[in-house]
Short mmCIF file of C-alpha atoms and ligand atoms in Angstrom, two decimals:
data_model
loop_
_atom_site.label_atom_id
_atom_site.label_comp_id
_atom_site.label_asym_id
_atom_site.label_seq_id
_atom_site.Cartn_x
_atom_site.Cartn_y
_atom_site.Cartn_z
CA UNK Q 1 171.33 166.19 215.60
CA UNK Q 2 169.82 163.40 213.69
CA UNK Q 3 166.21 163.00 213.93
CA UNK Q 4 165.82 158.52 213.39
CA UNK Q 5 164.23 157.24 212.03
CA UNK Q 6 162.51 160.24 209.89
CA UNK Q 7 164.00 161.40 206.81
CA UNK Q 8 163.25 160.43 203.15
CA UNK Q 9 164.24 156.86 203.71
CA UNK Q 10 161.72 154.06 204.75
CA UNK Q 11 160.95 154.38 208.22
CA UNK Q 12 160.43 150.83 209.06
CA UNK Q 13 163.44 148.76 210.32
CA UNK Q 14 163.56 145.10 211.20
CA UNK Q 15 165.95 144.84 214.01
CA UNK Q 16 165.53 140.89 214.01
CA UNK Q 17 167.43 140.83 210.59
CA UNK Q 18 170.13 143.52 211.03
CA UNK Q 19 172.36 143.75 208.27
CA UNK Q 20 175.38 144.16 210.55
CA UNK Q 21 177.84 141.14 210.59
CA UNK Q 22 180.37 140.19 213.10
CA UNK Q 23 183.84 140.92 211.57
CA UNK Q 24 187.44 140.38 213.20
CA UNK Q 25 188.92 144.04 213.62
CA UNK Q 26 192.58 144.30 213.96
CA UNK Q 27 193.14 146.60 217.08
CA UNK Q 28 193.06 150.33 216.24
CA UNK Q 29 190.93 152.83 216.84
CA UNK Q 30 187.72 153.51 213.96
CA UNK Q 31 186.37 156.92 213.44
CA UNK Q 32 182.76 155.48 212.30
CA UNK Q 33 180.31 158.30 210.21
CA UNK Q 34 176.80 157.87 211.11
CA UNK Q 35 173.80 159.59 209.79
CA UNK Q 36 173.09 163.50 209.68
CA UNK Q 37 169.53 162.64 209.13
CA UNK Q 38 168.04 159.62 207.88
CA UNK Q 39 169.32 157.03 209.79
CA UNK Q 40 169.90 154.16 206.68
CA UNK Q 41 172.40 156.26 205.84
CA UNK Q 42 174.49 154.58 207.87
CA UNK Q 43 176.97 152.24 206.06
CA UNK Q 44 177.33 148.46 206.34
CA UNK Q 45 180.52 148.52 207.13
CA UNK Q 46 179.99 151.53 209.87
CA UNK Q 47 177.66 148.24 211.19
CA UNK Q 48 180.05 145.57 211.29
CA UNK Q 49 182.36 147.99 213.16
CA UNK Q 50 179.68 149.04 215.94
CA UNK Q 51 179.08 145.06 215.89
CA UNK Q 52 182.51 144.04 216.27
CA UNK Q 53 184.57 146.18 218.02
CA UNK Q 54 186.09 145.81 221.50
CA UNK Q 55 184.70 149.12 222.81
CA UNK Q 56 182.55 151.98 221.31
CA UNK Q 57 183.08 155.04 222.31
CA UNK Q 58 180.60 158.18 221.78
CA UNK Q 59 180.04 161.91 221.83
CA UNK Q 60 176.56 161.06 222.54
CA UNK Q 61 176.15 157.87 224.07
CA UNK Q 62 172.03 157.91 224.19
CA UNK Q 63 172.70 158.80 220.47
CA UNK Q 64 174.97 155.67 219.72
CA UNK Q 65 172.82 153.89 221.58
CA UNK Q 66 169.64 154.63 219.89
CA UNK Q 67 171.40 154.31 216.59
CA UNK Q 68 172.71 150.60 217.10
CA UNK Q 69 169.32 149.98 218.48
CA UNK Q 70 167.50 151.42 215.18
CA UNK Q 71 169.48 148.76 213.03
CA UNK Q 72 169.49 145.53 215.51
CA UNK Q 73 173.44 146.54 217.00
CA UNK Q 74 173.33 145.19 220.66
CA UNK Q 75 176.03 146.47 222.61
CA UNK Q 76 176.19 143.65 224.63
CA UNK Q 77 178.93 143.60 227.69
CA UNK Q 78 180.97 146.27 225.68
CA UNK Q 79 181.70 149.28 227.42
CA UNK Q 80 180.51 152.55 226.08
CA UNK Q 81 182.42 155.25 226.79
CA UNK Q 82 181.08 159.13 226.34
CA UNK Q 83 183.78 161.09 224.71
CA UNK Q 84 183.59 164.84 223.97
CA UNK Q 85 184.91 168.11 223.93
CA UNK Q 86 184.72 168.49 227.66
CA UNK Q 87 186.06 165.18 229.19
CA UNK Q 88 188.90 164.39 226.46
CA UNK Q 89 191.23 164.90 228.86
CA UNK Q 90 190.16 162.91 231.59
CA UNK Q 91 188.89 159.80 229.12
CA UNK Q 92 191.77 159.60 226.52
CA UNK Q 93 194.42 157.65 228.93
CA UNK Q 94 191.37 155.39 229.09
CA UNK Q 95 190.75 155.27 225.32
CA UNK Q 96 194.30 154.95 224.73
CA UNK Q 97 194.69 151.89 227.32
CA UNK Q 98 193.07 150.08 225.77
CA UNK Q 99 194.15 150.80 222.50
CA UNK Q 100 197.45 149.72 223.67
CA UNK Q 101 196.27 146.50 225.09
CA UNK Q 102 195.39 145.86 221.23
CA UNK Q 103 191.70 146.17 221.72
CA UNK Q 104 189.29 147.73 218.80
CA UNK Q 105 187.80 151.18 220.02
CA UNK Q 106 185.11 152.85 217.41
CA UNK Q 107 184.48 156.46 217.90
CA UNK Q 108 181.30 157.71 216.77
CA UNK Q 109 180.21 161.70 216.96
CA UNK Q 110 176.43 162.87 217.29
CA UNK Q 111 176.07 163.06 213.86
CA UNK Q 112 178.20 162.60 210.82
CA UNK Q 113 181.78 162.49 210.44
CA UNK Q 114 183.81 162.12 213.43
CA UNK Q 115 186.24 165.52 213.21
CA UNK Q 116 184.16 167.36 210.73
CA UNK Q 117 183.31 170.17 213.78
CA UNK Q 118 183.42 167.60 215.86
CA UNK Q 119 185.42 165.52 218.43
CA UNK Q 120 187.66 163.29 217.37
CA UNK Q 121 191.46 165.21 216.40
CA UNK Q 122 192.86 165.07 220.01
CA UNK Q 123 191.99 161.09 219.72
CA UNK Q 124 193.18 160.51 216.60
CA UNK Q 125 196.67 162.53 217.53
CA UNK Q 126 197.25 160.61 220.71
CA UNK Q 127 196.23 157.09 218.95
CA UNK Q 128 198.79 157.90 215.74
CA UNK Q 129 201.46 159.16 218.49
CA UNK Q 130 201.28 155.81 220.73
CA UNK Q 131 201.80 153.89 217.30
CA UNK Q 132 198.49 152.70 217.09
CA UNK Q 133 196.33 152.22 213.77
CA UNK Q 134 193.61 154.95 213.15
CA UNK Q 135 190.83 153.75 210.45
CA UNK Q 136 187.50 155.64 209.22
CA UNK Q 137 184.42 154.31 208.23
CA UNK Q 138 183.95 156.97 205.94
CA UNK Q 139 180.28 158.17 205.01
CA UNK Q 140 177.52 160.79 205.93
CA UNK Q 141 179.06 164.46 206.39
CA UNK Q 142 176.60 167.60 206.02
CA UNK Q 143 179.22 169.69 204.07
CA UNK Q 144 179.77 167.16 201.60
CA UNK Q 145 175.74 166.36 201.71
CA UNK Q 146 175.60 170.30 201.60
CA UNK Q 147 178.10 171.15 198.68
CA UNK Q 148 176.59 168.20 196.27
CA UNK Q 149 173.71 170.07 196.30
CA UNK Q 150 174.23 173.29 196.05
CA UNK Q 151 174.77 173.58 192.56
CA UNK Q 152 178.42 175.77 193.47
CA UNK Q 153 181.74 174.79 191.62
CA UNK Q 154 182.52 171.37 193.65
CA UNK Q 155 186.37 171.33 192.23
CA UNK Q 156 187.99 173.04 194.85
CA UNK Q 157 186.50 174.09 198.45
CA UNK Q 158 187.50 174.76 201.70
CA UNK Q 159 185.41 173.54 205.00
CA UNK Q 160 185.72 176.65 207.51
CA UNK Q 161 183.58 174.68 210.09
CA UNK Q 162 181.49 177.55 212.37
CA UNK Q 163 182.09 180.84 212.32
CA UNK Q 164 182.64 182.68 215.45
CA UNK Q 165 179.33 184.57 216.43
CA UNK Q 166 178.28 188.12 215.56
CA UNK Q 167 181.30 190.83 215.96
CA UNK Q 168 184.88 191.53 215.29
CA UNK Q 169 186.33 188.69 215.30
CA UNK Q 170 183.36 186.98 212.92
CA UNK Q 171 183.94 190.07 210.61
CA UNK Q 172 187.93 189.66 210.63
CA UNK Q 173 187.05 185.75 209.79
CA UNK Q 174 184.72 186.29 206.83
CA UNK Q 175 187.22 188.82 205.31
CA UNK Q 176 190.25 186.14 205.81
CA UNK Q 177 187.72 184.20 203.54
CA UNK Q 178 186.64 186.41 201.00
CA UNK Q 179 189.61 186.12 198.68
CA UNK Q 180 190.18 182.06 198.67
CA UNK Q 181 189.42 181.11 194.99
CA UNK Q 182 187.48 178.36 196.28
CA UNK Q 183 183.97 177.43 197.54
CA UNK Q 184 183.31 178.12 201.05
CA UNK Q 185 181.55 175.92 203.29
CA UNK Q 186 180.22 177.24 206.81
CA UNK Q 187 178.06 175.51 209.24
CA UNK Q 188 175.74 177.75 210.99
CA UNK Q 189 173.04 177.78 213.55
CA UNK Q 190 169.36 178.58 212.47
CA UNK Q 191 169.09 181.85 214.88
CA UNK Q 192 172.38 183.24 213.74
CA UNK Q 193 171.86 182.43 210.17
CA UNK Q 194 169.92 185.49 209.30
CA UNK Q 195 172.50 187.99 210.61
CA UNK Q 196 175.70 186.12 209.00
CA UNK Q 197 173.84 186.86 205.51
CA UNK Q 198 173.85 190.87 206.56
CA UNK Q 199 177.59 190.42 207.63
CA UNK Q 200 177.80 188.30 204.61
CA UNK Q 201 176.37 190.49 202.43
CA UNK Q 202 178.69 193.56 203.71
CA UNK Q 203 181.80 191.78 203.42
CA UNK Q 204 181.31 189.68 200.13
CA UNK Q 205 178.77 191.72 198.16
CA UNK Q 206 175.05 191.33 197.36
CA UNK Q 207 175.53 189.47 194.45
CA UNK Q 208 177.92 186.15 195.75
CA UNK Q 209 175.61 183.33 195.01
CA UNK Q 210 175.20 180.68 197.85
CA UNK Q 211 173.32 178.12 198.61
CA UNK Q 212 171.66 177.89 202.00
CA UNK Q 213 171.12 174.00 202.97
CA UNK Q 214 168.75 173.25 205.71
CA UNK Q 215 167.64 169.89 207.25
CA UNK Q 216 169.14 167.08 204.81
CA UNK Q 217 168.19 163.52 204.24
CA UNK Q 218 165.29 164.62 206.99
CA UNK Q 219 161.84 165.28 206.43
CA UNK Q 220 161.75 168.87 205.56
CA UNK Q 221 164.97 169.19 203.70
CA UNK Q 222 165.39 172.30 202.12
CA UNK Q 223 167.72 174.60 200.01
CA UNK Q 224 167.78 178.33 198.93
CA UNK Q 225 170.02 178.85 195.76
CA UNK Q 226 170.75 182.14 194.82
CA UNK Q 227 172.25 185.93 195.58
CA UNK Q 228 173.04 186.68 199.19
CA UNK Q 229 170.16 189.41 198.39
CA UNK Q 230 167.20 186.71 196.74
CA UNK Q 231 168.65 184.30 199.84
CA UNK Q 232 168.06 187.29 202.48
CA UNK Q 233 164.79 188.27 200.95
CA UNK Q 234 163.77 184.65 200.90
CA UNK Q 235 164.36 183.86 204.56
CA UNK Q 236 163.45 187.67 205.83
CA UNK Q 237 160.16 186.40 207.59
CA UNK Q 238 161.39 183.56 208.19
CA UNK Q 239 161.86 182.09 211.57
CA UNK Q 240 164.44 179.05 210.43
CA UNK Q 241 164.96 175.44 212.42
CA UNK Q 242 167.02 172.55 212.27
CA UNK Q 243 170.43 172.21 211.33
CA UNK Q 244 172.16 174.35 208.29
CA UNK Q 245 175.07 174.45 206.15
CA UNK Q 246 176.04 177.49 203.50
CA UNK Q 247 178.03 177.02 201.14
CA UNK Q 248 179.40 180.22 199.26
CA UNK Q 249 180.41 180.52 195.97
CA UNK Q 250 184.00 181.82 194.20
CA UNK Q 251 183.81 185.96 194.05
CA UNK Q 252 185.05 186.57 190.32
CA UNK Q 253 184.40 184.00 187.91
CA UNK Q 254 187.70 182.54 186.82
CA UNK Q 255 189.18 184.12 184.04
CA UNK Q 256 190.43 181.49 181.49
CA UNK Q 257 191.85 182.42 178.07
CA UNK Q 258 190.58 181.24 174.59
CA UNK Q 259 193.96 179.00 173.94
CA UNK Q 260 193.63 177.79 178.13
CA UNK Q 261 190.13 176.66 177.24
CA UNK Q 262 191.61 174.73 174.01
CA UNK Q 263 194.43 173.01 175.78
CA UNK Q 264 192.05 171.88 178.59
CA UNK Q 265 189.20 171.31 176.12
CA UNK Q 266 192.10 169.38 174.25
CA UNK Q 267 193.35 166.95 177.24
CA UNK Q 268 189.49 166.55 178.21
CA UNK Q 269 188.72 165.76 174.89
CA UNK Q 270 191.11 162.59 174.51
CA UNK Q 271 189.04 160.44 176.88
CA UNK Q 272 186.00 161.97 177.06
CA UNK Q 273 183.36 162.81 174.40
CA UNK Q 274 182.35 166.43 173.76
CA UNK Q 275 179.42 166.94 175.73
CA UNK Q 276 181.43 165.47 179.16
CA UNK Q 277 184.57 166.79 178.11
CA UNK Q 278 182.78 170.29 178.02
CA UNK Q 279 181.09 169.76 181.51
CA UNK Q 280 184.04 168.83 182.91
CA UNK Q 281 186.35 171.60 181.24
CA UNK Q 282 183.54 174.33 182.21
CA UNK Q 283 183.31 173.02 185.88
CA UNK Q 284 187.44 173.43 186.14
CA UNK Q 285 187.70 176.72 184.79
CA UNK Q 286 184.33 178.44 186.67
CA UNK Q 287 183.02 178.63 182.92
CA UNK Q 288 179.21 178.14 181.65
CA UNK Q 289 179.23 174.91 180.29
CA UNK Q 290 177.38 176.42 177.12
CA UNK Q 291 180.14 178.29 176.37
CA UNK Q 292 183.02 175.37 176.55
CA UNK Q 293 180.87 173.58 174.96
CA UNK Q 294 180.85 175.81 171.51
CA UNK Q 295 184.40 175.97 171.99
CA UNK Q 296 184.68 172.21 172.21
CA UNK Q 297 182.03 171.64 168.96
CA UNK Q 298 184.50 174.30 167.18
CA UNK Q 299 187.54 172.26 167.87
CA UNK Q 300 186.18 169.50 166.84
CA UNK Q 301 184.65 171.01 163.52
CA UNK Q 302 188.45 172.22 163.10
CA UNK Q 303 189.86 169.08 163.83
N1 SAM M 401 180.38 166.02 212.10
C1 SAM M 401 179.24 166.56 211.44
C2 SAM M 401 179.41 166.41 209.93
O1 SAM M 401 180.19 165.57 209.50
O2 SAM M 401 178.74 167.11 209.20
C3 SAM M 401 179.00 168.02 211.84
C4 SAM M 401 178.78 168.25 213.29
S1 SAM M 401 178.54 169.93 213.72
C5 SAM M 401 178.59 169.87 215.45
C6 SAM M 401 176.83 170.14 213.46
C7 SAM M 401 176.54 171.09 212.30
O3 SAM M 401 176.58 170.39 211.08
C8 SAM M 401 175.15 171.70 212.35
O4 SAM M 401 175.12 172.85 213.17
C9 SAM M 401 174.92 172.06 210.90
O5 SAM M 401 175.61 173.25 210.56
C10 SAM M 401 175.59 170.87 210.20
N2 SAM M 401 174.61 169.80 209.99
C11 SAM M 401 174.55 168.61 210.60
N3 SAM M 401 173.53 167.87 210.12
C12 SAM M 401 172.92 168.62 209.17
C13 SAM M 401 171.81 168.43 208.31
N4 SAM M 401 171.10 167.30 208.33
N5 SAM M 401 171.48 169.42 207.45
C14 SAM M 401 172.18 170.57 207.42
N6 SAM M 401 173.24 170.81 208.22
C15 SAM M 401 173.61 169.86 209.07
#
C-alpha cells in the first residue's frame, strides 16, 4: 500500500501545475506502474496516460483516485472501473467492450507494477486474444526497488511472488527454490516474516545471505543485509510493519576456473577499462571483485 504523499521525496505538490499532458492514445489497453511509496515516483508518461485515456480502470479505485488527485489528474466524465482479483470475471466483457470499440483503457494496481503479484494477467490475456494492443507504462516495482538494493548478484534472478503461508506446502515451495542458481526474490507479509526466516533457515542453511527490504521510497525505509542467522537475530524482538520484500542470495558461490575468468576478463576487457571490466566480470561469475580484479591487472601486466 502506498502511503502519499510521505516518503523521501518532497511532500508538497502543486496540483494547479500538474506535469501531466493530454496525449492522443491509440486504443489499447495500458498497464500503468504507480508508486510503492513515494508518490513522485510516478512517471510522466504514467501521467499523460491517466490524463488521456478513454477509461481508467483500478484495483483500488480510492487509490487511483487519490493518486491522480496528488498530481492535478482529474478524472473528469471518465468512468472508473474497480478491477481485481475477485470481480475479473464479471468486469472483463466490460473492459474488453470497450477495448473493442477502440477506446484507451489504463489499468492501474494498488501499488506498483500491474502483474507483479498483482491483477492484471487475465486482462492482458483476454486483450492480446481479442487482437487488441497491450502497452506498459513501465516504472515503480518493489522487487526491482528491493533487489537494487540489496547488495545480492543482480545478473540473474527469479521473482517467486508470495510464498504460501506456514506448512507443507510453503516447505515443498522453498525447497523447489533452493537449488535455482539465481537470486530469489519473495514478497512477504510483516507477521509472517519472522517464521519464513526459521523455515528459511532450515531449508537453505544459516549462512545464505539475504537481504530483508522493508518500507521503500517511504519514510522509514529500511534494510537488513546479512546471514539468515545476523537477519533472525536482528529482527528477534522485533515486532515488524509495513510492506517487505527478501531477496535471497545464490547457495554456492559460482565456481569459475582461472582460464574462464581470463576469457571473460578478456571479452570484458575490449570495451571496458580494468577496474569496470573487473566489476562486471566478478558480478557474472559470483566472484569478489578484488579477486577479478588481480586477475585482470595480471593480464594486463602480461599483455
Ligand atoms: N505490484 C507490486 C509491485 O510491483 O511490487 C506488488 C504488489 S503485492 C500485492 C504487495 C507486496 O509487494 C507487499 O506485500 C510487499 O511484499 C511488496 N511491496 C510493495 N510495496 C513495498 C515497499 N514499499 N517496500 C517493500 N515491499 C513492498
Amino acid at each position: 500500500m502506498p502511503d502519499f504523499p510521505a516518503g523521501p521525496g518532497p511532500a508538497v505538490y502543486n496540483t494547479a501545475a500538474s506535469p501531466a499532458r493530454h496525449v492522443r492514445l491509440s486504443p489499447g489497453l495500458y498497464f500503468v506502474a504507480t508508486p510503492i511509496g513515494a508518490a513522485r515516483d510516478i512517471t510522466l508518461r504514467g501521467l499523460d496516460i491517466l490524463l488521456s485515456a478513454d477509461v481508467i480502470a483500478a484495483e483500488d479505485t480510492r487509490t487511483a483516485r487519490k493518486l491522480m488527485d496528488l498530481h492535478g489528474v482529474p478524472l473528469g466524465d471518465r468512468p472508473l472501473i474497480a478491477y481485481h482479483d475477485h470481480n475479473g470475471p464479471a468486469q472483463r466483457p466490460r473492459l474488453l467492450a470497450a477495448l473493442g470499440d477502440g477506446k484507451s483503457v489504463a489499468y492501474v494496481s494498488e501499488a506498483g507494477t500491474p502483474l507483479v503479484a498483482d491483477p492484471g494477467y487475465q486482462l492482458g490475456r483476454a486483450a492480446i486474444e481479442d487482437g487488441v494492443s497491450v502497452m506498459a507504462a513501465p516504472g515503480p516495482s518493489a522487487a526491482l526497488a528491493a533487489l537494487t538494493v540489496s547488495g545480492l548478484p543482480s545478473d540473474r534472478f527469479l521473482f517467486a511472488g508470495f510464498p504460501p503461508g506456514p506448512g507443507a506446502a510453503q516447505k515443498r515451495f522453498l525447497e523447489g527454490l533452493k537449488e535455482i542458481d539465481a537470486t530469489l526474490v519473495l514478497y512477504e507479509s510483516p507477521k509472517r516474516v519472522h517464521r519464513l526466516l526459521d523455515v528459511l533457515d532450515h531449508v537453505l542453511g544459516a549462512d545464505r545471505q539475504i537481504a530483508l527490504c522493508r518500507e521503500l521510497t517511504k519514510r522509514f525505509e529500511e534494510v537488513i543485509r546479512g546471514t539468515i542467522t545476523s537477519v533472525q537475530e536482528a529482527i528477534a524482538d522485533r515486532v515488524l510493519k509495513g510492506e517487505i520484500v527478501l531477496v535471497i542470495g545464490r547457495g554456492q558461490p559460482v565456481q569459475a576456473s582461472a582460464e574462464e575468468i581470463e576469457t571473460a576478463l578478456r571479452a570484458a576487457l575490449k570495451t571496458l577499462r580494468v577496474r569496470d571490466a573487473a566489476t562486471e566480470v566478478a558480478e557474472a561469475l559470483g566472484l569478489p571483485r578484488r579477486v577479478v580484479y588481480q586477475a585482470a591487472l595480471k593480464l594486463g601486466d602480461d599483455g
